[in-house]
Tab-separated table of C-alpha atoms in Angstrom:
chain	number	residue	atom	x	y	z
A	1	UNK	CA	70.428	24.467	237.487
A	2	UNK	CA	70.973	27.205	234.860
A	3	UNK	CA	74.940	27.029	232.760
A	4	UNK	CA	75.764	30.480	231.873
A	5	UNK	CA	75.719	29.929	228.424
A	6	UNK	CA	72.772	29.002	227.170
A	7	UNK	CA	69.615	27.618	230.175
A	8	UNK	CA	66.243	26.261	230.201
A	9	UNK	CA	62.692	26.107	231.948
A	10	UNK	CA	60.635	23.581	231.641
A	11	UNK	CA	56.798	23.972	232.374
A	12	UNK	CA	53.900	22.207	231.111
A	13	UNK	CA	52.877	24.426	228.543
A	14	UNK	CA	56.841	25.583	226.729
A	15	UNK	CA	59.936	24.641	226.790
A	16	UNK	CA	61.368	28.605	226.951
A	17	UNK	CA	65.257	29.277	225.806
A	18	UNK	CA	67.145	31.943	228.059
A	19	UNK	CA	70.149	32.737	226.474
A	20	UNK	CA	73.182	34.216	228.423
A	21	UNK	CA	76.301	36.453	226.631
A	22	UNK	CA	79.318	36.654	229.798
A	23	UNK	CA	76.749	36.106	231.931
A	24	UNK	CA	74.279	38.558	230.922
A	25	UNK	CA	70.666	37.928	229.767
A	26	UNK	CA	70.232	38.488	226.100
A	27	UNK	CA	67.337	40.594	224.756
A	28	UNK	CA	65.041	37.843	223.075
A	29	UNK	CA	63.757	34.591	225.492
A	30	UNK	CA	61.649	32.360	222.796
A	31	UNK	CA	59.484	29.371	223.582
A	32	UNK	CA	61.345	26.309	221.493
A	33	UNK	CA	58.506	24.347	220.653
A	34	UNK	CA	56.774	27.796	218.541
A	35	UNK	CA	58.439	29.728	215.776
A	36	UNK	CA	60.983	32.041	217.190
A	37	UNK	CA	60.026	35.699	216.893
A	38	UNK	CA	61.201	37.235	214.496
A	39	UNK	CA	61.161	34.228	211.957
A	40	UNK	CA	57.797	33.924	210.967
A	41	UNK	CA	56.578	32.263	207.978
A	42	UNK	CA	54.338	35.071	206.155
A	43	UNK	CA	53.508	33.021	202.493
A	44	UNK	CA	54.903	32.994	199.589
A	45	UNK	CA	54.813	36.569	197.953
A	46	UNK	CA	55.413	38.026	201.111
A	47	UNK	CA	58.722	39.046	201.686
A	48	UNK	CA	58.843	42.609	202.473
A	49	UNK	CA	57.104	41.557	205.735
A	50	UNK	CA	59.942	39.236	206.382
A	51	UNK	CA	62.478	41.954	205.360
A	52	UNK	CA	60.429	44.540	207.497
A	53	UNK	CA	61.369	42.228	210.940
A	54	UNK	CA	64.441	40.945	209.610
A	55	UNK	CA	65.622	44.591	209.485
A	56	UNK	CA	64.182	45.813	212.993
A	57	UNK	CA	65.882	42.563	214.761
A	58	UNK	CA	69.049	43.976	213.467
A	59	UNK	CA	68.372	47.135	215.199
A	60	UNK	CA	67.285	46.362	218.567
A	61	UNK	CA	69.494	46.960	221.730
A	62	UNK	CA	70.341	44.429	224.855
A	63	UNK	CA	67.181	45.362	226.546
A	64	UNK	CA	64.834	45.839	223.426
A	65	UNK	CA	62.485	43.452	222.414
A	66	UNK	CA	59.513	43.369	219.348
A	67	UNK	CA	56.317	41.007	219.929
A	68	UNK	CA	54.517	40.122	216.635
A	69	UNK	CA	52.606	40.158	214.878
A	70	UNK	CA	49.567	39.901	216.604
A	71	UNK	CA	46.689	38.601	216.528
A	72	UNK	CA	43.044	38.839	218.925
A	73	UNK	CA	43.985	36.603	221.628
A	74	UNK	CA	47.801	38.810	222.322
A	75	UNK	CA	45.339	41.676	223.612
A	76	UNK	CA	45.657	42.077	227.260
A	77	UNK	CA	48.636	41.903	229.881
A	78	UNK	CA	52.132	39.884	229.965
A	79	UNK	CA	54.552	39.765	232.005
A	80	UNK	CA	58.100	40.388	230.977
A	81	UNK	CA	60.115	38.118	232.633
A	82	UNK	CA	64.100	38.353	232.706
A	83	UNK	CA	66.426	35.883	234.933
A	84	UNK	CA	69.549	37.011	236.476
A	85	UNK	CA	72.432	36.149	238.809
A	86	UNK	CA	72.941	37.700	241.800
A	87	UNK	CA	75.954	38.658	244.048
A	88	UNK	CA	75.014	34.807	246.732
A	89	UNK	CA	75.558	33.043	242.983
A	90	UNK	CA	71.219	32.897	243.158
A	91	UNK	CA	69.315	33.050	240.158
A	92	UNK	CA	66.471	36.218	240.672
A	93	UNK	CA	63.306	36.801	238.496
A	94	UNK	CA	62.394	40.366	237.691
A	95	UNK	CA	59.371	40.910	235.405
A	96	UNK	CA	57.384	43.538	234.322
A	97	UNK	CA	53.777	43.372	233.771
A	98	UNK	CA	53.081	45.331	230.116
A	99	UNK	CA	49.221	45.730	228.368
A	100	UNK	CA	48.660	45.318	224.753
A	101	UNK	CA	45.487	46.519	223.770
A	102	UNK	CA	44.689	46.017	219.652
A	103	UNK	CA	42.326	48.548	218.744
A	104	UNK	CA	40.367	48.036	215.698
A	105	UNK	CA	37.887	50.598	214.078
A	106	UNK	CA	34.924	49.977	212.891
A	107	UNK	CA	31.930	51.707	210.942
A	108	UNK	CA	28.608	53.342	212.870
A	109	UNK	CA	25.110	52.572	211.614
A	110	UNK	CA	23.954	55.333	210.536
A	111	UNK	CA	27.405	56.619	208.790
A	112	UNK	CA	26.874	60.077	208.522
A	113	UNK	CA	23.814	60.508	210.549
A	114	UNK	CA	21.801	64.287	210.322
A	115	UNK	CA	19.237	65.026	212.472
A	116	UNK	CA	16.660	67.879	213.426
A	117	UNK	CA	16.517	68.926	216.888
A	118	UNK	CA	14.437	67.250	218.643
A	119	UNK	CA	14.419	63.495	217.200
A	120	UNK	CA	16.142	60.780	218.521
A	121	UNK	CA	19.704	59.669	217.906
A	122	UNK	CA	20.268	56.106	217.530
A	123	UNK	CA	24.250	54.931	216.780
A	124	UNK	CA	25.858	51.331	217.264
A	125	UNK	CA	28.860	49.998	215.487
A	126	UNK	CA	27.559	49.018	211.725
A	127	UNK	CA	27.690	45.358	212.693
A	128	UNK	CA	27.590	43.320	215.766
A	129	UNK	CA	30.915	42.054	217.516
A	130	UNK	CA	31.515	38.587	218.862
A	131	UNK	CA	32.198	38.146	222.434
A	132	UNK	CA	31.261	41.718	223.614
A	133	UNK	CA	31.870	42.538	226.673
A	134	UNK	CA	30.973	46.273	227.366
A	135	UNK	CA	30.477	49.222	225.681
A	136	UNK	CA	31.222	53.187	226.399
A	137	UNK	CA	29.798	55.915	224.461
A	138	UNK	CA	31.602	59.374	224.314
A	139	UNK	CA	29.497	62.885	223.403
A	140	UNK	CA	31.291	65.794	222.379
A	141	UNK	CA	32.547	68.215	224.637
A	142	UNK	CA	29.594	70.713	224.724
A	143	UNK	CA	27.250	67.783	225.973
A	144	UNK	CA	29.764	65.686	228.124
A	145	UNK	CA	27.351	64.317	230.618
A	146	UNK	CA	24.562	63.686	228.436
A	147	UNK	CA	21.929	61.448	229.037
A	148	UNK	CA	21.418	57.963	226.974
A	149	UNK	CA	20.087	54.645	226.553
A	150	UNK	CA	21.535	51.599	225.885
A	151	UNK	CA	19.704	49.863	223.072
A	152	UNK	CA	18.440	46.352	224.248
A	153	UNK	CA	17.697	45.530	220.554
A	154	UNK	CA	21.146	46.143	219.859
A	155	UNK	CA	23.755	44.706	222.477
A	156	UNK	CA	26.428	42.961	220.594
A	157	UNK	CA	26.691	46.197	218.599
A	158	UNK	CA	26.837	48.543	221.535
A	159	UNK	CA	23.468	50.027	220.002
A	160	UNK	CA	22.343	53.716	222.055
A	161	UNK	CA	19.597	55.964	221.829
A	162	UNK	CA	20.469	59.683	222.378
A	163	UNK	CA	16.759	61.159	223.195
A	164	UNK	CA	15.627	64.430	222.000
A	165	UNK	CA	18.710	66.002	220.450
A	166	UNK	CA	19.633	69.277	220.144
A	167	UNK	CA	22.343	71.734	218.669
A	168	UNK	CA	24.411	71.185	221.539
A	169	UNK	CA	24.742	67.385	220.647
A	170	UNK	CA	26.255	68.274	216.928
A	171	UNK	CA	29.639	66.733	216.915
A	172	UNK	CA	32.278	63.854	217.399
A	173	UNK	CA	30.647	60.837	218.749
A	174	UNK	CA	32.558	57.842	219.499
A	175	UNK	CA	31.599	54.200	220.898
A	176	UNK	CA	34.431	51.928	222.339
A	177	UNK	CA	33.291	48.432	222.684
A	178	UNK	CA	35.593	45.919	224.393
A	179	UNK	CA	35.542	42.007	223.320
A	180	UNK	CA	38.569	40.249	222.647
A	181	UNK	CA	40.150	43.058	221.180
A	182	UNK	CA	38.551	46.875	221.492
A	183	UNK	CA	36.378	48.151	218.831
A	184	UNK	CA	36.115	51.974	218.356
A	185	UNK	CA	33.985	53.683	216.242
A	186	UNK	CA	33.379	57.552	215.598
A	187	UNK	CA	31.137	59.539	213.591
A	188	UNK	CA	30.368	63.083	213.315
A	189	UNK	CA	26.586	63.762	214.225
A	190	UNK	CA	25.147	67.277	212.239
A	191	UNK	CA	22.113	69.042	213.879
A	192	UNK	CA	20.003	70.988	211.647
A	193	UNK	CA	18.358	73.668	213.311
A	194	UNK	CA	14.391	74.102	214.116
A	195	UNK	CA	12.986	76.966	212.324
């Protein structure tokens, strides 16, 4: 089924190129029906991207490989899948499942939020994201387990209330929200101090 020098798969959704060296797997298995990898089509005035992944292919070993670029619907696992013979003359399939999570940050509503001790603190990303599927929110260190509320006004911007603050709660906040990529957002919260 496979010829040593160059094979293919067939499935329903790619047609997928292995190509073999003396019988080795080389580094970079493409589908043929898509662009090939590292020969993407940026636009006109944008060459230095090209150059960029022109110059990294030239770099990369046997067993290296470079995915990109990316875009929202890469995030999550893949398998990496490599074909090769063994000693009975049987093809074998070892793969490697790999994640690739795309972060993207993203303002807070309020921005730079100051508060007096004993009001409430509400945060949420500055604008809502599509598809949202949860939401985490982090306190600083000095008030790891505090208590919160998830705002019901404000799902799709993972919107929480932070009751009754006080000095303790001054510091590095951050939200992670996970949709089709994961959305991170941190702001510093300053306390001012009853008199």
């Amino acid at each position: 089924m496979f010829d040593s020098k160059k094979s293919s798969i067939n499935d329903d959704y790619n047609d997928i190129v292995i190509q073999y060296v003396k019988g080795k797997i080389k580094g970079i298995i493409t589908p043929i029906n898509k662009y090939k990898v590292f020969n993407v089509n940026y636009g006109r005035n944008c060459h230095d991207s090209t150059d960029i992944f022109r110059e990294k292919e030239k770099s990369l070993l046997a067993n290296d490989f470079m995915v990109g670029p990316l875009g929202e619907e890469d995030n999550g696992n893949w398998i990496l899948s490599a074909y090769y013979k063994g000693n009975d003359g049987d093809w074998i399939e070892v793969f490697q499942v790999i994640t690739v999570e795309i972060r993207e940050s993203i303002p807070t509503y309020p921005m730079k939020p100051i508060l007096d001790e004993g009001k409430d603190f509400e945060l949420r990303f500055a604008y809502p994201v599509k598809n949202l599927q949860s939401c985490q929110i982090t306190a600083p260190r000095s008030t790891f387990d505090r208590f919160y509320d998830r705002d019901r006004n404000n799902l799709d911007s993972c919107g929480f209330t932070i009751p009754n603050v006080t000095k303790e709660d001054e510091g590095l906040w951050r939200i992670i929200g996970v949709g089709n990529i994961v959305y991170e957002a941190n702001v510093y919260l300053k306390i001012n101090k009853s008199s």
